[in-house]
Short mmCIF file of C-alpha atoms in Angstrom, two decimals:
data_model
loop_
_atom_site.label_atom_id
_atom_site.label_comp_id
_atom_site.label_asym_id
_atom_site.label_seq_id
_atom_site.Cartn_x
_atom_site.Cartn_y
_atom_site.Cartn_z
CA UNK J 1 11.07 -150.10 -89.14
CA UNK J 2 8.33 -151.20 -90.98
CA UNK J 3 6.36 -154.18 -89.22
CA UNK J 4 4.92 -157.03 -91.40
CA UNK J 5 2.53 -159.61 -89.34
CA UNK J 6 2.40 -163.15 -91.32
CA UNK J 7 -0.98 -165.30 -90.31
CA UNK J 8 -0.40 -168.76 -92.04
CA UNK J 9 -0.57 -172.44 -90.95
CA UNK J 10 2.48 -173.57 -93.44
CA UNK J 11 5.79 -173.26 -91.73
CA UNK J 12 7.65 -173.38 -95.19
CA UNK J 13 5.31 -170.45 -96.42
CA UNK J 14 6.56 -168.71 -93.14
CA UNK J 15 9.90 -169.43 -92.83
CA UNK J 16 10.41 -168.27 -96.89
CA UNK J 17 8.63 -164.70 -95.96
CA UNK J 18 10.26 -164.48 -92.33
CA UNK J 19 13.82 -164.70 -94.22
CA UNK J 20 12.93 -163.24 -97.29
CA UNK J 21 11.04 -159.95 -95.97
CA UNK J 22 13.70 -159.64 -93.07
CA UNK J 23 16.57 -159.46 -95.78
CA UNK J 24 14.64 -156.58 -97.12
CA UNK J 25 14.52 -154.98 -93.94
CA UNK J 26 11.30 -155.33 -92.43
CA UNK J 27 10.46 -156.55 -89.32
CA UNK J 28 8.75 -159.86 -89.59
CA UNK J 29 6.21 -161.45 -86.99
CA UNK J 30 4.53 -165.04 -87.86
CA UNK J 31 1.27 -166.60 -86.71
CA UNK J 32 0.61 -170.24 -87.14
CA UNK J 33 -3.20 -169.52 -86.59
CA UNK J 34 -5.90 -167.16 -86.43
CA UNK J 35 -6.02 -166.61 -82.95
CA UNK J 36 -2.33 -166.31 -82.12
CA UNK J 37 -2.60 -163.62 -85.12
CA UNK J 38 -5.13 -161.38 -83.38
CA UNK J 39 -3.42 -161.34 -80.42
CA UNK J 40 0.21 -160.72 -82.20
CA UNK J 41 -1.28 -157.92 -83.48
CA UNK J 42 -2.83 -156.32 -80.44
CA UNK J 43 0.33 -156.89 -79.08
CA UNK J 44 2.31 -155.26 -81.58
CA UNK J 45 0.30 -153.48 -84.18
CA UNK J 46 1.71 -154.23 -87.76
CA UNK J 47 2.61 -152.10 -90.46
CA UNK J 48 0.47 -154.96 -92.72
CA UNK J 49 -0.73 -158.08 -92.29
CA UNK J 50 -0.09 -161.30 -94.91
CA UNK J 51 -2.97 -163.49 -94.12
CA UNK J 52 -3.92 -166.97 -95.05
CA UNK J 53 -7.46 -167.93 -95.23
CA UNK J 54 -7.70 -171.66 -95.34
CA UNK J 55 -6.40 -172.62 -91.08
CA UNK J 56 -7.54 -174.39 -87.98
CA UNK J 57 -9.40 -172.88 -85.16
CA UNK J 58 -10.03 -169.11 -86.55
CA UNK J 59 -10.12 -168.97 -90.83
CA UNK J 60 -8.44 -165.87 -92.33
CA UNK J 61 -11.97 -164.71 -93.35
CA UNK J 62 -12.71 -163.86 -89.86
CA UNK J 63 -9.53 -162.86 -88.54
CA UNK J 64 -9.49 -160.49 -91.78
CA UNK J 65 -13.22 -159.13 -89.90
CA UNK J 66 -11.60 -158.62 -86.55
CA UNK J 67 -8.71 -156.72 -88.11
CA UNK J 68 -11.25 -154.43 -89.65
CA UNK J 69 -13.33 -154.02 -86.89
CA UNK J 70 -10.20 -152.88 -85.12
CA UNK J 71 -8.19 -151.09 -87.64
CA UNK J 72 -10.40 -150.15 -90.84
CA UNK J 73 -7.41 -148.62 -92.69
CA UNK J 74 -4.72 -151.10 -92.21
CA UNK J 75 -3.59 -152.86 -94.99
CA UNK J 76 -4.17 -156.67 -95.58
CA UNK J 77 -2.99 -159.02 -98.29
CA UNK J 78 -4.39 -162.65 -98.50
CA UNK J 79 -2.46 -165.31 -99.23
CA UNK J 80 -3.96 -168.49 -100.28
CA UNK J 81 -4.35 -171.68 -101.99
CA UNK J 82 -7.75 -170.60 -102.91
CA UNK J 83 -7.90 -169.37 -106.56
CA UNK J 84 -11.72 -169.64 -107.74
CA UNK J 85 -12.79 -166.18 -108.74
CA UNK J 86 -15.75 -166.59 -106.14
CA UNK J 87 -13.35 -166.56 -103.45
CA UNK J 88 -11.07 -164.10 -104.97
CA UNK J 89 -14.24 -161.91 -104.87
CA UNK J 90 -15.08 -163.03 -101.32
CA UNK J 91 -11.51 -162.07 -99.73
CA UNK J 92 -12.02 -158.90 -101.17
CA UNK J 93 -15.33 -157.89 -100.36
CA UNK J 94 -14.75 -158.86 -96.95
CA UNK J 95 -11.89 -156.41 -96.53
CA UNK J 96 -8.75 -157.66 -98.13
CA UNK J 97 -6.58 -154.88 -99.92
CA UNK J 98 -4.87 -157.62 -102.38
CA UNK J 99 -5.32 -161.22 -103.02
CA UNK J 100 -2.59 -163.40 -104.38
CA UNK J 101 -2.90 -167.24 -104.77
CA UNK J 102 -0.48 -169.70 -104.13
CA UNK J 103 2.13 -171.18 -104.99
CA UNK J 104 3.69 -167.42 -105.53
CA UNK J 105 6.83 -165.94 -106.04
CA UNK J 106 8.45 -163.80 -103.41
CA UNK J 107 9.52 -161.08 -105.47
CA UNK J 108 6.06 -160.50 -107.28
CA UNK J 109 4.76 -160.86 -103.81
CA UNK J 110 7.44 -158.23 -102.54
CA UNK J 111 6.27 -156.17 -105.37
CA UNK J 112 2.39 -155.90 -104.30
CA UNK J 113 3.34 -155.64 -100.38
CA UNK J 114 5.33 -152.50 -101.35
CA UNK J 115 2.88 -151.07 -103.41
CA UNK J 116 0.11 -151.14 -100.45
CA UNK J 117 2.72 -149.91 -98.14
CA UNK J 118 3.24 -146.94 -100.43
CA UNK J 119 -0.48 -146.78 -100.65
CA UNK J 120 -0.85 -146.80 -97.44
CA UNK J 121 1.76 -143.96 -96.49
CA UNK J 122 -0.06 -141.24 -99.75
CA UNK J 123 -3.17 -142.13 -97.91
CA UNK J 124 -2.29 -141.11 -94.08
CA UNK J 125 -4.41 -137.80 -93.36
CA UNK J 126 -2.41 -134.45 -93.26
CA UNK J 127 -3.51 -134.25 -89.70
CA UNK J 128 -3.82 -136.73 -86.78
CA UNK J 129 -6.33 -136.06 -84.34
CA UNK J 130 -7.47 -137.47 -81.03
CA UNK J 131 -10.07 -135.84 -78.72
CA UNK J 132 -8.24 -131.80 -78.56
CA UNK J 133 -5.19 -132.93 -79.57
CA UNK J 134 -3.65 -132.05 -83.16
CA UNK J 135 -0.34 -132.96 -84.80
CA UNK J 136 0.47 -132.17 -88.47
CA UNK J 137 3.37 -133.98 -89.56
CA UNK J 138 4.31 -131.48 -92.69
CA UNK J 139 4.66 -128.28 -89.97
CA UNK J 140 6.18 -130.81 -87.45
CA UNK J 141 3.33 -129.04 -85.15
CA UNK J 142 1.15 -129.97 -82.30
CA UNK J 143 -1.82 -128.40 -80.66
CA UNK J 144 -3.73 -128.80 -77.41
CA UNK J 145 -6.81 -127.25 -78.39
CA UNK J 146 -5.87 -123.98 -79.44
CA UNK J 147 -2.41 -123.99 -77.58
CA UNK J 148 0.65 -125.09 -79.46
CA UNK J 149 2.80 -127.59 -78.11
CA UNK J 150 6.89 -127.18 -79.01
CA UNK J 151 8.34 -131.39 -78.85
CA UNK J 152 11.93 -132.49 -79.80
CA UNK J 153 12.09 -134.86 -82.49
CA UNK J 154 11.84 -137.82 -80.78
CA UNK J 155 9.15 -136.97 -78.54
CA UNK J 156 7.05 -135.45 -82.21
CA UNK J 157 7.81 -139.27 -83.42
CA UNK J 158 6.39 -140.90 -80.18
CA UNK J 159 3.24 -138.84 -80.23
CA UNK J 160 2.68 -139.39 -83.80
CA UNK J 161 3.33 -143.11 -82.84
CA UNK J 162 0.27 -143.22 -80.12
CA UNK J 163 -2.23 -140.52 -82.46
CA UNK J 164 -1.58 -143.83 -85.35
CA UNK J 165 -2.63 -146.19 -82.62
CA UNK J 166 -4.97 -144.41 -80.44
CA UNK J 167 -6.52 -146.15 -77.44
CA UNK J 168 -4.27 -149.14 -78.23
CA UNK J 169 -1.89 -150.33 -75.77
CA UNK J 170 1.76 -149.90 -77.24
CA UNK J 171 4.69 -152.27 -75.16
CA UNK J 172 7.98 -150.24 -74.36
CA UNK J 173 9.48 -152.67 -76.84
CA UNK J 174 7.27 -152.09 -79.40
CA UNK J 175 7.99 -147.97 -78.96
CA UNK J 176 11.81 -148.64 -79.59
CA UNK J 177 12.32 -150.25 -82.14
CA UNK J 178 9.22 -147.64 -83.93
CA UNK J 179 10.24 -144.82 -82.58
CA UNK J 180 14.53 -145.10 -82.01
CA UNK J 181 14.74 -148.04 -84.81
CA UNK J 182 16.94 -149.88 -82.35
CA UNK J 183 17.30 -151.65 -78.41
CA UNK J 184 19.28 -149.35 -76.40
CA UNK J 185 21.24 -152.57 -74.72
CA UNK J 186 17.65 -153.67 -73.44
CA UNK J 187 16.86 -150.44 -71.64
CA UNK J 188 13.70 -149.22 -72.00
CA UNK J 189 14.24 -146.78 -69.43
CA UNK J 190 14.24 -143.88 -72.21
CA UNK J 191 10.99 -144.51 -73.04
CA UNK J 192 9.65 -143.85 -69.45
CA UNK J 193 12.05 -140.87 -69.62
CA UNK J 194 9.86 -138.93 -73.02
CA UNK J 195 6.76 -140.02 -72.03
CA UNK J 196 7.34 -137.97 -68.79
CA UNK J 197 8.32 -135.13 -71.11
CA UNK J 198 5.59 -135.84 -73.53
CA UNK J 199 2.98 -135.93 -70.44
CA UNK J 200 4.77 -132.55 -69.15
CA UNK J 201 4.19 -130.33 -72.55
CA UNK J 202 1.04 -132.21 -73.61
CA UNK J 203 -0.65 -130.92 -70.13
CA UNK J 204 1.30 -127.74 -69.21
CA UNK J 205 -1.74 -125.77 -69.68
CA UNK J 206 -4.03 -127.31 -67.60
CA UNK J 207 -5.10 -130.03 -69.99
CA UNK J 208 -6.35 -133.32 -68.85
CA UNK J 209 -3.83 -136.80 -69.46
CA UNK J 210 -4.21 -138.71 -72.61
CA UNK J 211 -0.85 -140.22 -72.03
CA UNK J 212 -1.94 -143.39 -69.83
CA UNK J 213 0.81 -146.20 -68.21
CA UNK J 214 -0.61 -149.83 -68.18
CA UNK J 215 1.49 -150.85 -65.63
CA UNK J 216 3.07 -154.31 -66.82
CA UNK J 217 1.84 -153.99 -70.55
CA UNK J 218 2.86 -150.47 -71.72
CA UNK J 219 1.29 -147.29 -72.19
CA UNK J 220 -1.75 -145.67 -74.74
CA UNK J 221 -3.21 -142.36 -75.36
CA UNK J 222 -6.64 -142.87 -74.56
CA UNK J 223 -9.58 -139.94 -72.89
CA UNK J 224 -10.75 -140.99 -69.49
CA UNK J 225 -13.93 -140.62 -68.58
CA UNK J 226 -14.62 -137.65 -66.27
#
C-alpha cells in the first residue's frame, strides 16, 4: 500500500486528509510538527510526503532540506497558507515537487498527489543497484555480481523493498504491510522467516551480508566495512 506522510500543525487540515486519503486507500501517517515528521519518516519511509511550511519548532522549509538530503527523489507536495509568488518560488526551489495553497479542495489536491505518484513510479530506474547487487524488476531477475540469484515472489518484493531504501532501517511492521499488504494476526515471524531465505540465496556463493538485523528496530541492506 501506498504510504502518504502528512507534516502539518492544523488538526482539521489532518484529520480531513487522514480520512479522506485513507478512503482512497492509502496509508496515512500525520505529523503535528517538523520534528515528529523527520522522525515518522525515518521510521517508516513514505511513499510522499504533504508538508506544511508555516509550524513551530522545525518550518517545512527545512524539514523539506532534510528530506532531500536523505531521499533526493522522493516526492514532496507543500501545503500552505502561503500564496505570494515569492514563496511559491521559494518552496520550489528548495525542493518541493508541487505547491498548493490553502484553503484547497481535497479532490484537486487528490488529483496532483496522484499525478506525482504516477510520476514518481515512470521515473523509478529499470534497475536497482546496491554495491554488487542487481535486481531488474521487468525480468523479475537478480544478480550477485555476475551470479544470478532465483527468489520467490515474495522474497523478489522484499529485496526490491530494501534496494528502494538502501542503508535505511525498515521495522518488521513496516515490511508487512509493503511487502504482504496485510498483518498476519500480529506475527511478524514471516518476515524473520524470508529474510533467512533472502540472506541464504543472496550469499550462497560466497558473497559477503548486505542483509543486516537491528536487533529491536528492524533490519537494512547496508555494506559493512571490511
Amino acid at each position: 500500500m501506498t504510504r502518504i506522510l502528512v507534516v502539518d500543525d492544523d488538526p482539521a487540515v489532518t484529520s480531513v486528509l487522514r480520512r479522506g486519503l485513507s478512503y482512497e486507500g492509502y496509508t496515512v501517517t500525520v505529523a503535528a510538527d517538523g520534528p515528529a515528521g523527520l522522525a515518522a519518516a525515518r521510521e517508516a519511509p513514505p511513499d510522499l510526503v504533504v508538508l506544511d511550511i508555516m509550524m513551530p519548532g522545525l518550518n517545512g522549509l527545512e524539514v523539506l532540506r532534510r528530506l532531500r538530503a536523505a531521499d533526493a527523489t522522493l516526492p514532496v507536495l507543500m501545503l500552505t497558507a502561503r500564496d505570494t509568488p515569492a514563496e511559491q518560488v521559494q518552496g520550489l526551489e528548495t525542493g518541493a515537487d508541487d505547491y498548493m495553497v490553502k484553503p484547497f479542495s481535497f479532490e484537486v489536491l487528490l488529483a496532483h498527489i496522484r499525478a506525482l505518484l504516477r510520476r514518481r513510479e515512470a521515473e523509478q530506474p529499470q534497475v536497482l543497484r546496491y554495491a554488487d547487487l542487481a535486481l531488474e524488476p521487468s525480468r523479475h531477475a537478480v544478480f550477485r555480481g555476475e551470479r544470478s540469484v532465483t527468489l520467490t515472489s515474495l522474497e523478489f518484493k522484499l529485496l526490491h523493498e530494501f534496494l528502494r531504501h538502501a542503508e535505511q532501517v525498515l521495522p518488521k511492521e513496516l515490511l508487512l504491510d509493503r511487502v504482504w499488504g496485510y498483518d498476519f494476526g500480529g506475527n511478524a515471524n514471516v518476515v524473520e522467516v524470508y529474510v533467512k531465505q533472502l540472506r541464504q540465496k543472496l550469499e550462497s556463493g560466497g558473497e559477503s551480508r548486505l542483509l543486516h538485523t537491528i536487533r529491536g528496530a528492524g533490519y537494512v541492506l547496508r555494506q559493512e566495512d571490511p
